[in-house]
PDB file of C-alpha atoms in Angstrom:
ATOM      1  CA  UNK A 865     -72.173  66.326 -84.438  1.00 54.00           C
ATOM      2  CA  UNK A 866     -69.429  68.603 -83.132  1.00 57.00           C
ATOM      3  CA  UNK A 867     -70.394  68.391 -79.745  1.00 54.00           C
ATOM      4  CA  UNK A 868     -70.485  64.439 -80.308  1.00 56.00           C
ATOM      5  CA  UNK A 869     -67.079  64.401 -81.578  1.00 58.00           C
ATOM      6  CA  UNK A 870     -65.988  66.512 -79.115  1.00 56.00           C
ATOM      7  CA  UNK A 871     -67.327  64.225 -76.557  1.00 55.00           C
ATOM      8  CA  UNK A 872     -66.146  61.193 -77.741  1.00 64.00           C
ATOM      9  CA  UNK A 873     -62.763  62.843 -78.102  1.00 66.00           C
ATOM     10  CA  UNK A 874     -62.199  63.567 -74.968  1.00 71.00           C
ATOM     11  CA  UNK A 875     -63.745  60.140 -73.956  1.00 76.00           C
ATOM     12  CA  UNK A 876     -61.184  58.134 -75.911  1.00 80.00           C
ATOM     13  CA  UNK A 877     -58.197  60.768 -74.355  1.00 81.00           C
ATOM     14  CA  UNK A 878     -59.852  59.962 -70.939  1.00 83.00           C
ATOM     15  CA  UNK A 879     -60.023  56.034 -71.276  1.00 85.00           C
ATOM     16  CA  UNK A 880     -56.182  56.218 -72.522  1.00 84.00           C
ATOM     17  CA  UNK A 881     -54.984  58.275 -69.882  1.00 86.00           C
ATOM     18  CA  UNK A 882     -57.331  55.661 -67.870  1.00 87.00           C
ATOM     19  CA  UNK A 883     -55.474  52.657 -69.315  1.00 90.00           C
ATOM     20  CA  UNK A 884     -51.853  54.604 -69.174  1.00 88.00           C
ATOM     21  CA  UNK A 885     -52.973  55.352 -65.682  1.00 87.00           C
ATOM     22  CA  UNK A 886     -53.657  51.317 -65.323  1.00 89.00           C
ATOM     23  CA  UNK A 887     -50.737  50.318 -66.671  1.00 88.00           C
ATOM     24  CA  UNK A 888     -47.957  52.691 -64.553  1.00 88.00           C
ATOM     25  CA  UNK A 889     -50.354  51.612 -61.542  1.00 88.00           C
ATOM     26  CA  UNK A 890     -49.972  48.030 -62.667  1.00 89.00           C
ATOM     27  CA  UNK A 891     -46.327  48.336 -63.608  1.00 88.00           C
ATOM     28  CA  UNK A 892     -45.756  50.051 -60.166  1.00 90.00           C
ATOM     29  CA  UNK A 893     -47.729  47.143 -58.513  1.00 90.00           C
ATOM     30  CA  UNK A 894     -45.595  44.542 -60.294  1.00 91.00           C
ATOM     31  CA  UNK A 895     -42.413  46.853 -59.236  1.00 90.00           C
ATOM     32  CA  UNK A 896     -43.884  46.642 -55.002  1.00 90.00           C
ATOM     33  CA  UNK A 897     -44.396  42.820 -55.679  1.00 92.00           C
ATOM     34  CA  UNK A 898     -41.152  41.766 -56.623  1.00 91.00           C
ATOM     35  CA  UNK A 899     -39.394  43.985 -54.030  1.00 91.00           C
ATOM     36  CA  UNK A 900     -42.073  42.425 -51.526  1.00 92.00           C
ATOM     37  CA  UNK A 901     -40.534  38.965 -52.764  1.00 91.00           C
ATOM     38  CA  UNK A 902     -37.293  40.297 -52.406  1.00 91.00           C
ATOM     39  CA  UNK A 903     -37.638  40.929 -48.969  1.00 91.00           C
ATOM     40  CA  UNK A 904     -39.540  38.043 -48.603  1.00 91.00           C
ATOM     41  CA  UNK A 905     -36.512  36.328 -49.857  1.00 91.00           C
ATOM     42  CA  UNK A 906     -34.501  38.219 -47.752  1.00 91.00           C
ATOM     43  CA  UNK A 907     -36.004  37.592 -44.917  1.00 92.00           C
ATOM     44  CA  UNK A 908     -36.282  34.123 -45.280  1.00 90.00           C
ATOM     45  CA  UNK A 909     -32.304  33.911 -46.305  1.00 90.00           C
ATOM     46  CA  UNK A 910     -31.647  35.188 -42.739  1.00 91.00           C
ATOM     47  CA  UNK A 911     -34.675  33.263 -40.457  1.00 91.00           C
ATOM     48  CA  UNK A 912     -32.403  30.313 -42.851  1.00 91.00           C
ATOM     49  CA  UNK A 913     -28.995  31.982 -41.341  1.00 91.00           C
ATOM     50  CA  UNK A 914     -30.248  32.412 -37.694  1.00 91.00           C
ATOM     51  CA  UNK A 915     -31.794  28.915 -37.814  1.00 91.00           C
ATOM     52  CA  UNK A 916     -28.341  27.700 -38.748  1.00 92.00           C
ATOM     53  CA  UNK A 917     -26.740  29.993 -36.475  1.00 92.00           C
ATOM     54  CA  UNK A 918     -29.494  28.484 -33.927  1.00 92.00           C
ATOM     55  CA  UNK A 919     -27.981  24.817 -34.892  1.00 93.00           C
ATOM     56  CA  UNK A 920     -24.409  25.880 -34.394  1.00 92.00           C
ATOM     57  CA  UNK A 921     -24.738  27.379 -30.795  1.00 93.00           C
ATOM     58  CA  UNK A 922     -26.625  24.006 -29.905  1.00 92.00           C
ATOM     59  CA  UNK A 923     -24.288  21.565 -30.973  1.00 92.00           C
ATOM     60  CA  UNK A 924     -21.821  24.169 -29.498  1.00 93.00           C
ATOM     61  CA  UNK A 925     -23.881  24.120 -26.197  1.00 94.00           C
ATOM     62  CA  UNK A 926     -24.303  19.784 -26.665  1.00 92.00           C
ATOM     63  CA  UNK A 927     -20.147  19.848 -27.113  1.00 93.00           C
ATOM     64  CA  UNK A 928     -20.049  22.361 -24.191  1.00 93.00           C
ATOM     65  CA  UNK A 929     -22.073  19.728 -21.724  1.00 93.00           C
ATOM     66  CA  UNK A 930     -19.781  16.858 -23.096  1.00 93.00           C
ATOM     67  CA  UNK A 931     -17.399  18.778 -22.257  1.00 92.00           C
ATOM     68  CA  UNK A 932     -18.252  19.691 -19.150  1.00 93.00           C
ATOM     69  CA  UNK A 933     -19.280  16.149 -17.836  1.00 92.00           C
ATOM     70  CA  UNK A 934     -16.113  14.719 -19.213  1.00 93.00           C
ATOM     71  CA  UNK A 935     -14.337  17.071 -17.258  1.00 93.00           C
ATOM     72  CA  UNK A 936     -16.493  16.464 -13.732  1.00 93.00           C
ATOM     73  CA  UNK A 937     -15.518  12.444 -14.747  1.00 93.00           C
ATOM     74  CA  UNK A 938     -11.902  13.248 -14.908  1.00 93.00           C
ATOM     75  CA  UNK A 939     -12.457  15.365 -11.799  1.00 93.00           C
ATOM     76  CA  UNK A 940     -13.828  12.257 -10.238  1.00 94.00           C
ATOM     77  CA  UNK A 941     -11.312   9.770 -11.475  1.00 94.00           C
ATOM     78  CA  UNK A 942      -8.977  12.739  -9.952  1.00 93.00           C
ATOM     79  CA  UNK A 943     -10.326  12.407  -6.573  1.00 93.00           C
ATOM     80  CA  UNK A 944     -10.332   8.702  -6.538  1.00 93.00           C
ATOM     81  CA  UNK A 945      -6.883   8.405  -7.549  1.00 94.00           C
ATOM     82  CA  UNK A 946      -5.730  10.857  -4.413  1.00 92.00           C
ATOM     83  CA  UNK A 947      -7.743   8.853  -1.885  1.00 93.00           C
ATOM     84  CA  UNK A 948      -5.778   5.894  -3.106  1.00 93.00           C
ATOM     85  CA  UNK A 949      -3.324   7.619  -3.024  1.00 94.00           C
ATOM     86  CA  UNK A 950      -3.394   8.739   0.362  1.00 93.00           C
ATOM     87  CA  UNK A 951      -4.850   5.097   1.415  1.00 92.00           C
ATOM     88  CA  UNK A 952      -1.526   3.958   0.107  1.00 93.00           C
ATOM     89  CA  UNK A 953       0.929   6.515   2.261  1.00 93.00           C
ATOM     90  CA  UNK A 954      -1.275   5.274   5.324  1.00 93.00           C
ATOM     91  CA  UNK A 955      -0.456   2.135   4.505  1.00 93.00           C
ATOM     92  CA  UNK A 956       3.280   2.347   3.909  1.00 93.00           C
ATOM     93  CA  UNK A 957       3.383   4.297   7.214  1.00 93.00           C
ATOM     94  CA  UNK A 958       1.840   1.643   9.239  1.00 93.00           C
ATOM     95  CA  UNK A 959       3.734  -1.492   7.337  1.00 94.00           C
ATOM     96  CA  UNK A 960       7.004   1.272   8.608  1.00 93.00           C
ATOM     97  CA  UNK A 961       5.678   1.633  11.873  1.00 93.00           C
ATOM     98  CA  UNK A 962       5.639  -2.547  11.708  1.00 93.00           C
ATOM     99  CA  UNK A 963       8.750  -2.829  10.315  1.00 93.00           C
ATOM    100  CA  UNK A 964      10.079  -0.123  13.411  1.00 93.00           C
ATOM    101  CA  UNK A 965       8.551  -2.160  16.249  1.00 94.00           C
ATOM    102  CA  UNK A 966       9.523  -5.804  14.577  1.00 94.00           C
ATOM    103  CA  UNK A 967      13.295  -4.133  14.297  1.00 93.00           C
ATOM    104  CA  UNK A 968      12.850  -3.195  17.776  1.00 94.00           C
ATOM    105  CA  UNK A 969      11.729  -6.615  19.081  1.00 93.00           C
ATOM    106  CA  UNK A 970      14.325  -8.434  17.239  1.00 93.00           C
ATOM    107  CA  UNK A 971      17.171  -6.183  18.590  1.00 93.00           C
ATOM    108  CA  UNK A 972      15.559  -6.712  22.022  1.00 93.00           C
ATOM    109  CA  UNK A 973      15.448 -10.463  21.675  1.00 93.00           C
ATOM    110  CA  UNK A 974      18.656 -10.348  20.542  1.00 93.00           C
ATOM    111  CA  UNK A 975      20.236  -8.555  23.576  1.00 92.00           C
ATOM    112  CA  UNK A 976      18.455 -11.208  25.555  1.00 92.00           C
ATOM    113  CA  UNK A 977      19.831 -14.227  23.441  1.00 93.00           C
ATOM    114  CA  UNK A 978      23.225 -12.412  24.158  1.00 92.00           C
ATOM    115  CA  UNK A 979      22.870 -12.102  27.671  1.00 92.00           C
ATOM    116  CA  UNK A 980      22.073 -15.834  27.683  1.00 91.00           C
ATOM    117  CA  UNK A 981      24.882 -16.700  25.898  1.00 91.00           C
ATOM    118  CA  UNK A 982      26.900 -14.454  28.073  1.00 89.00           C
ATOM    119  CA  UNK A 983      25.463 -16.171  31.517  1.00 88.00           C
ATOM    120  CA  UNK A 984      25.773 -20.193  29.792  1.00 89.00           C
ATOM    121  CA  UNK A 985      29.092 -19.005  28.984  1.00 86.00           C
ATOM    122  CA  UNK A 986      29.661 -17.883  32.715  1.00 85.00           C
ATOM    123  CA  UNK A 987      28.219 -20.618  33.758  1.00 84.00           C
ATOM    124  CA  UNK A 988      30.095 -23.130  31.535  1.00 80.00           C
ATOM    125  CA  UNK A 989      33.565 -21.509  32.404  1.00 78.00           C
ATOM    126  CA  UNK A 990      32.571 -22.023  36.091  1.00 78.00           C
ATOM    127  CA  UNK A 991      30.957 -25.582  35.905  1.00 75.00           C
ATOM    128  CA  UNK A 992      34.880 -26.257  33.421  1.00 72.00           C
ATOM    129  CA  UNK A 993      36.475 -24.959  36.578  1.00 73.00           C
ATOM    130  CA  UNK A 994      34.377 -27.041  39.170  1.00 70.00           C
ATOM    131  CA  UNK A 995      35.474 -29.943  37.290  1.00 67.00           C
ATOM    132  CA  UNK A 996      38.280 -29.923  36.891  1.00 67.00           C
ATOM    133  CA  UNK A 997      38.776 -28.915  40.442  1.00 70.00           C
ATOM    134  CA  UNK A 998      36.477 -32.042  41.455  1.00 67.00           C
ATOM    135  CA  UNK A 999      38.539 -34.227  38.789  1.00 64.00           C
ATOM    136  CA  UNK A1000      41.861 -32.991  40.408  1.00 67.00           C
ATOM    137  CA  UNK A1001      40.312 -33.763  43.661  1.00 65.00           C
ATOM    138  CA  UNK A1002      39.247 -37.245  42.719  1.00 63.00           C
ATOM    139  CA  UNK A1003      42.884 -37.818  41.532  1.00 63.00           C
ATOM    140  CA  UNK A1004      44.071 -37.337  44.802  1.00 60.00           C
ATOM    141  CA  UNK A1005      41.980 -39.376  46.078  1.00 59.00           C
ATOM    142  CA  UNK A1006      42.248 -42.182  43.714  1.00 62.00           C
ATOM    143  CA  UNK A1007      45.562 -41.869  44.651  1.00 60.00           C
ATOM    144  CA  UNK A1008      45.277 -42.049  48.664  1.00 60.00           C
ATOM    145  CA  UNK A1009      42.821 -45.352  48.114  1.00 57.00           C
ATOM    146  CA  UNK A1010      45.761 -46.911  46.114  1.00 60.00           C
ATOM    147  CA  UNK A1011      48.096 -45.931  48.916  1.00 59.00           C
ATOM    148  CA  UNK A1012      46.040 -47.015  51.145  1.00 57.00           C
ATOM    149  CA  UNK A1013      45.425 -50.687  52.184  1.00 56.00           C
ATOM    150  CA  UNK A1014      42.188 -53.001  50.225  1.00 54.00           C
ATOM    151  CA  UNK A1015      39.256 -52.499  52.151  1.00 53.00           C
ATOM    152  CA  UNK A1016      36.573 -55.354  52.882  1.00 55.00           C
ATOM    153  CA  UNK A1017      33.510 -55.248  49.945  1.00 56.00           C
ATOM    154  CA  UNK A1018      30.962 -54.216  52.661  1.00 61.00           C
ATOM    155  CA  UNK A1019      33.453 -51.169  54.097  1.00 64.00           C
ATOM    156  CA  UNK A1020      34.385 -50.223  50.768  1.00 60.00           C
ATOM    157  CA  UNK A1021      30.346 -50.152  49.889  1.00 59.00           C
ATOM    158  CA  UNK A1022      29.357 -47.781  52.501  1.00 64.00           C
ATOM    159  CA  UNK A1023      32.425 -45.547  51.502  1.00 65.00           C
ATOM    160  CA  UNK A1024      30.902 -45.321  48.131  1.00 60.00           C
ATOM    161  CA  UNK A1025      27.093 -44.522  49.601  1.00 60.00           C
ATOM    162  CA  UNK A1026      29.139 -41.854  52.000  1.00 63.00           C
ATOM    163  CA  UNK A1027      30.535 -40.344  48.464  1.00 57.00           C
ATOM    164  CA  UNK A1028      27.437 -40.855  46.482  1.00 56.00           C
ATOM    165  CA  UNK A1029      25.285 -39.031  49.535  1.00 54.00           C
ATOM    166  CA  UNK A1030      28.001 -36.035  49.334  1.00 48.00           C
ATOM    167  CA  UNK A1031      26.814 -32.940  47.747  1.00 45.00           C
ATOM    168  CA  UNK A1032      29.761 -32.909  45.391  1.00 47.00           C
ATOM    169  CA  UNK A1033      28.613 -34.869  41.991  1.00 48.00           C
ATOM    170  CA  UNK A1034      30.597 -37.418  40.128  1.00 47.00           C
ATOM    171  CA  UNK A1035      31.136 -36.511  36.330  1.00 51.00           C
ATOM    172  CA  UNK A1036      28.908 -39.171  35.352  1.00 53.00           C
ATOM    173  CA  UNK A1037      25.831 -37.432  36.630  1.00 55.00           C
ATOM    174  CA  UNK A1038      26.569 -34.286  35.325  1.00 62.00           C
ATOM    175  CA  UNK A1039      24.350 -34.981  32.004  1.00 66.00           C
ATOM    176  CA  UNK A1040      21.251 -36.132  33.511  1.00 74.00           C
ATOM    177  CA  UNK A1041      19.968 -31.991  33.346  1.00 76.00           C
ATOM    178  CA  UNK A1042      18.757 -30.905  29.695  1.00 81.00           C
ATOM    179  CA  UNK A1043      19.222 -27.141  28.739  1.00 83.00           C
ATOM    180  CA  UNK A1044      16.023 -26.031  25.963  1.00 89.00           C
ATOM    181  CA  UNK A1045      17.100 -23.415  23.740  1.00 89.00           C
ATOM    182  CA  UNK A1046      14.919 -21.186  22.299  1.00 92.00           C
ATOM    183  CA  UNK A1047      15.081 -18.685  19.624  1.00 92.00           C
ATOM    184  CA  UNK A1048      13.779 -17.228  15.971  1.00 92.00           C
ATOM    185  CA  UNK A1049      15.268 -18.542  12.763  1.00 90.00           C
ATOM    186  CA  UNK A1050      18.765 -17.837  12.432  1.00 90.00           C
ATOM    187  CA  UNK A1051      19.963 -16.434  15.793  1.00 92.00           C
ATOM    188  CA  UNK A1052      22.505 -18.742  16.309  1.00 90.00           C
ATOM    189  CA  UNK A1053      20.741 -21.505  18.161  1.00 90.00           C
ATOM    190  CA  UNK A1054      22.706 -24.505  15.994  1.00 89.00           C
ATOM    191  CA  UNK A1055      26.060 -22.863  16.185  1.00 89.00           C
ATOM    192  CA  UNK A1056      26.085 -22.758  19.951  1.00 87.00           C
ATOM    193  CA  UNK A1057      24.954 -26.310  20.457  1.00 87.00           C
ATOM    194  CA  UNK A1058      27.895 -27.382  18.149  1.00 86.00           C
ATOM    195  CA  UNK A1059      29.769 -24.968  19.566  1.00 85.00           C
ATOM    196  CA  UNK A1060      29.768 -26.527  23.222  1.00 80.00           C
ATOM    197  CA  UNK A1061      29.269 -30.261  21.820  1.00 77.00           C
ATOM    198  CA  UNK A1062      32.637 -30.895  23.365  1.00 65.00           C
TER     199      UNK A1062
END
């Protein structure tokens, strides 16, 4: 009996120290769990993070290309707006260089139109001069016919052919030439006409 109840006494301390045993080992197993969900937790709280983190950087990398095409657009619209640009000096040079030689044929023209008027003028004072020479001449000789005694019609006929076959032209047929002026708008072309009417 004593070395039954010695037996079963230490069986009894042996299954408590068993089931103490258990239970720290349990308690420490319940301890590793919830600091193995912790981390767990952790861990996912920051894959969450980086994935954000991941979604920040590729909007900020989406902005970045926007950014960067808008800017190569602008760059384009840049260009384009310079080759206009220089499209346009070339063309206000060469409408200059126009402008230069029109101004240059119009000042020539009108040295020509002046030299004309300068020779017609010439001209005029010396064709003034010729007639009245020629009307002061045939004055005098109005007046030697009236001196002189009538002449027959057929004597007095050839006298006229004689005058009319002379080189010298009466004033009546000193309109039969035409003078064609010519000229751009402006120059002066009605002016001189009326200017020599008389």
């Amino acid at each position: 009996q004593e070395m039954t109840s010695n037996v079963g006494a230490g069986g009894v301390a042996a299954a408590e120290a068993a089931i103490t045993k258990a239970q720290s080992d349990h308690a420490t197993a319940i301890e590793r769990a919830r600091q193995a969900t912790a981390r767990a937790e952790d861990a996912e709280a920051q894959a969450v993070a980086f994935r954000l983190e991941a979604v920040e950087a590729n909007e900020a990398a989406r902005a970045a290309l926007e950014g960067l095409r808008l800017a190569e657009r602008q760059l384009a619209v840049e260009w384009q707006i310079e080759a206009l640009c220089e499209e346009s000096a070339a063309e206000l040079r060469r409408l200059d260089d126009e402008e230069r030689q029109l101004r240059e044929k119009r000042r020539a023209q009108q040295q020509k139109l002046e030299e004309q008027v300068r020779r017609l003028r010439a001209a005029d004072g010396e064709q003034s001069s010729a007639v009245g020479e020629q009307a002061s001449e045939e004055g005098v000789e109005e007046k030697a016919e009236r001196n002189q005694p009538e002449q027959p019609p057929l004597q007095r006929q050839q006298d006229m052919q004689q005058q009319l076959g002379t080189p010298r032209q009466l004033s009546s047929d000193r309109s039969t030439f035409k003078v064609v002026l010519v000229g751009d708008g402006g120059c002066g072309k009605t002016t001189f006409v009326k200017r020599h009417l008389s």
